[in-house]
Amino acid sequence: MLISLDWLKQYVDIKEDLKELDNALTMIGQEVEAIEIQGKDLNNVVIGHIVEYGKHPNSDKLTLVKVDVGNEEVLQIVCGAPNHKLGDKVVVAKIGAVLPGDFKIKKSKIRDVESYGMLCSQVELGIGEDGDGIIILPEDAPIGEEYRKYMGLDDVIFELEITPNRPDCLSHIGIAREIAAYYGRKVKYPSVTYTEAIDPTTTVAKVTIEDKERCKRYMGRVIRNVTVGESPEWLKKRIRAMGLKPINNIVDITNFVMFEYNQPMHAFDLDKVANGSITVRAAKEGEKIVTLDGVERELNGELVIADDEKVTAIAGIIGGVGTEITSETKNVFLEVAYFTPENIRKTGRKLGISTDSSYRNERGTDIENIPDSSERAAALIAELAGGEILDGAIDRYVEKPQKYEIPLSLQKLNKFIGKELSPEIVGKILSNLGLGIKTLSQDTLVITPPTYRGDLTRTADIYEEVIRMYGFENIEAVMPIENIQAGKKAPNIDLIDNTKEILREIGLQEVINYSFIPKNVVDILNIKDRVIEIKNPLSEDMSILRPTLMWSLLANIRDNINRNQFDLRLCEVSRVFTPAEELADEDLRICIGLSGRPERTLWNPKPEAYDFYTLKGYVEKLMEYLGIARYKLERSSNCNFHPGRSAEIKIGNDTIGIFGEIHPDVQEKMEIKRERVYIAELDLTKCTKYMKGQAKYEKIVKYPEVTRDLAIVLSKDVLVGNMVENLKRVSPIIENINIFDVYEGERIDADKKSVALSIVLRNKEKTLDEKEISTAIEKILTTISKDYKGEIRQA
């Protein structure tokens, strides 16, 4: 946003220098990005009078003139422009001048004739776009006077970074309010006086709002018998300061008031509006308009301004050429309206249009200020274009803005700021900002923001206003006094971290997934229980809170296989969510996923694929590290797992987990091809009940172990893991039992399997003798025969 210092001074007294003003604006939140001092490149540029005129002796296109630049100094200058003559007042850059672009004026020789300066165009001075000829000044221009002083090119332009929540500061009056509040001064609002004609506006124009959702207020005035022409110099100066090119007095006035009040407006040639009828409505499909930028645009549903025959403007963004103000315009319809910001934003993006009007409308304007800005523009048009304002304005007010009453506790304010501010100081700051104040008690106030401060809706907003106006630099830095104690992790966090470390230590890779999963997971994983659905999901893939970790790891495995990664040993420790009376129940789960085979190495050129027993090994190692010893495995009937290749982990009647090969139907639904997938999921919350306490140190036994191998034939239905756990308890000298082979095939009945066991025996007190060894082996064989109907495999 560009702000002219000269213009700003019309609304508030400013005594500070540029450095102080720059700092003040930045401190109150209106950050200064750049400061441009107009005319800084116009030293040694003066007004001259051509007193002699002739052709260059060595050129048909050049002229040789003598120019009086005051103080009895006459300069000989060679000029190539075609538009000057004897007696003209011109702009002269004398020797020593440095024009924009670092162009230095020096004594020069052009076609063997010396030249002692240059006659300047707008482009050469950097003040306009006309470069075809030099500047010709009025006859009364004073000879020898500095051109920048004559043209008033001594303004300072601030470029401010206005935050989106402060659209009121996109205007000179808005910034004047800020400066006045900061320095405790008064804002001088423009005085508006005008005389209305007897004829009412409603006799020549009518306004209808069809789309009341996107247009909340529309005000129209008619100014007739205007004379469209060039704007006075003061108005053109204001328009140029904003980076715009003056067009004509009517259009320049609408732009002037927009930059003054932050109220976009539009002027229509009323005689080109069919039947004087203005309708605010949605564009019909296929309707077209040629906008003021010369582009024909096809519309469909955008909010437009239309008459009885055609679309005349895209509401709040840009007008159409069909009703634009031209030199022939006699009667003007002045529109000032409030269009909803979200509509302007959406339409601007859709059509690819950004204008000064849309920039302000999409951030929001002050709906209550519409009458003031309408009267200001109408009065200026009557004054500068000689028109007469018809009686009354057409005002269609659909919906008034919400008024906020914000409670403010002075005690809480001071605690938040960190400094004790008296009620008088707080009251003065709030009053200077134009906020309404009502006292409820000695400590409590009720604050009512004006309508132009739509950003103030809650108590925290008032805190910010007080702080920025009081000055951050006025709040002393005070170190907090705290009793600092060493913190420790919450039990749950510690449990999660330890479990993750265990899983990494046993060779698994951790993955982290979102807690949200697609709704179709319910069907893929045959989930029968109720799940928690998200009311406003970010996408269809994040529409429920996951009740299981299984789907996430299956998706990880699928995505890795699709990228030709086949050594997959993944794990995740996270929460799952189930419905509860209030919010949700959150349980910790461990999930392990295996698929593929280990990477091939020199020592392992043909690695075997991961299988059920690989996963079982990881589960057993995890249980060992967690300190859970007394558990049993039972065959699982879970439909997500392959029948006969899955097991539940139980402690008593409590099921703490499940593991096994994923059912082919589930793999097909997950689009996992080529590889078998093995998943284990354990309820870590339940596991905590069965974990041992702190690990105890056991010294190394110095007596040797003895190993015996047995091959046992069992029914296929026997769960060998449970059998091994029972066998370990038949004798105190049994240290460990490992399964090193399982065989099914020739010389074994079809319903049988051969299991090879390696039995480790050791007495911690002495060396074993053969009798102790034989007794332990006999007990093992007796238990196998009696409890599991097994027998020694014959060679």
PDB file of N, CA and C in Angstrom, residues 217 219 221 336 367-376 395:
ATOM      1  N   ARG A 217     -25.042  -4.667   0.850  1.00  0.00           N
ATOM      2  CA  ARG A 217     -25.513  -3.277   0.779  1.00  0.00           C
ATOM      3  C   ARG A 217     -25.109  -2.677  -0.562  1.00  0.00           C
ATOM      4  N   MET A 219     -25.534   1.142  -2.603  1.00  0.00           N
ATOM      5  CA  MET A 219     -26.013   2.524  -2.599  1.00  0.00           C
ATOM      6  C   MET A 219     -25.694   3.167  -3.942  1.00  0.00           C
ATOM      7  N   ARG A 221     -26.123   6.857  -6.351  1.00  0.00           N
ATOM      8  CA  ARG A 221     -26.446   8.280  -6.487  1.00  0.00           C
ATOM      9  C   ARG A 221     -26.341   8.666  -7.947  1.00  0.00           C
ATOM     10  N   VAL A 336     -21.664   2.591  -4.827  1.00  0.00           N
ATOM     11  CA  VAL A 336     -20.836   2.278  -3.661  1.00  0.00           C
ATOM     12  C   VAL A 336     -21.521   1.107  -2.965  1.00  0.00           C
ATOM     13  N   ILE A 367     -18.930  -1.497   5.885  1.00  0.00           N
ATOM     14  CA  ILE A 367     -20.269  -1.374   5.314  1.00  0.00           C
ATOM     15  C   ILE A 367     -20.995  -0.131   5.834  1.00  0.00           C
ATOM     16  N   GLU A 368     -20.660   0.315   7.043  1.00  0.00           N
ATOM     17  CA  GLU A 368     -21.318   1.487   7.625  1.00  0.00           C
ATOM     18  C   GLU A 368     -20.771   2.798   7.062  1.00  0.00           C
ATOM     19  N   ASN A 369     -19.614   2.734   6.412  1.00  0.00           N
ATOM     20  CA  ASN A 369     -19.003   3.957   5.873  1.00  0.00           C
ATOM     21  C   ASN A 369     -19.453   4.257   4.450  1.00  0.00           C
ATOM     22  N   ILE A 370     -20.305   3.415   3.892  1.00  0.00           N
ATOM     23  CA  ILE A 370     -20.735   3.602   2.500  1.00  0.00           C
ATOM     24  C   ILE A 370     -21.388   4.961   2.278  1.00  0.00           C
ATOM     25  N   PRO A 371     -22.297   5.435   3.140  1.00  0.00           N
ATOM     26  CA  PRO A 371     -22.899   6.764   2.899  1.00  0.00           C
ATOM     27  C   PRO A 371     -21.872   7.892   2.891  1.00  0.00           C
ATOM     28  N   ASP A 372     -20.912   7.873   3.811  1.00  0.00           N
ATOM     29  CA  ASP A 372     -19.914   8.948   3.874  1.00  0.00           C
ATOM     30  C   ASP A 372     -19.060   8.992   2.614  1.00  0.00           C
ATOM     31  N   SER A 373     -18.569   7.828   2.185  1.00  0.00           N
ATOM     32  CA  SER A 373     -17.723   7.818   0.992  1.00  0.00           C
ATOM     33  C   SER A 373     -18.535   8.156  -0.255  1.00  0.00           C
ATOM     34  N   SER A 374     -19.810   7.759  -0.299  1.00  0.00           N
ATOM     35  CA  SER A 374     -20.673   8.105  -1.440  1.00  0.00           C
ATOM     36  C   SER A 374     -20.897   9.613  -1.510  1.00  0.00           C
ATOM     37  N   GLU A 375     -21.171  10.229  -0.364  1.00  0.00           N
ATOM     38  CA  GLU A 375     -21.371  11.685  -0.337  1.00  0.00           C
ATOM     39  C   GLU A 375     -20.092  12.418  -0.716  1.00  0.00           C
ATOM     40  N   ARG A 376     -18.947  11.928  -0.238  1.00  0.00           N
ATOM     41  CA  ARG A 376     -17.666  12.559  -0.553  1.00  0.00           C
ATOM     42  C   ARG A 376     -17.416  12.549  -2.055  1.00  0.00           C
ATOM     43  N   ASP A 395     -30.578   3.334  -1.371  1.00  0.00           N
ATOM     44  CA  ASP A 395     -29.786   2.545  -0.423  1.00  0.00           C
ATOM     45  C   ASP A 395     -30.504   1.230  -0.131  1.00  0.00           C
TER      46      ASP A 395
END
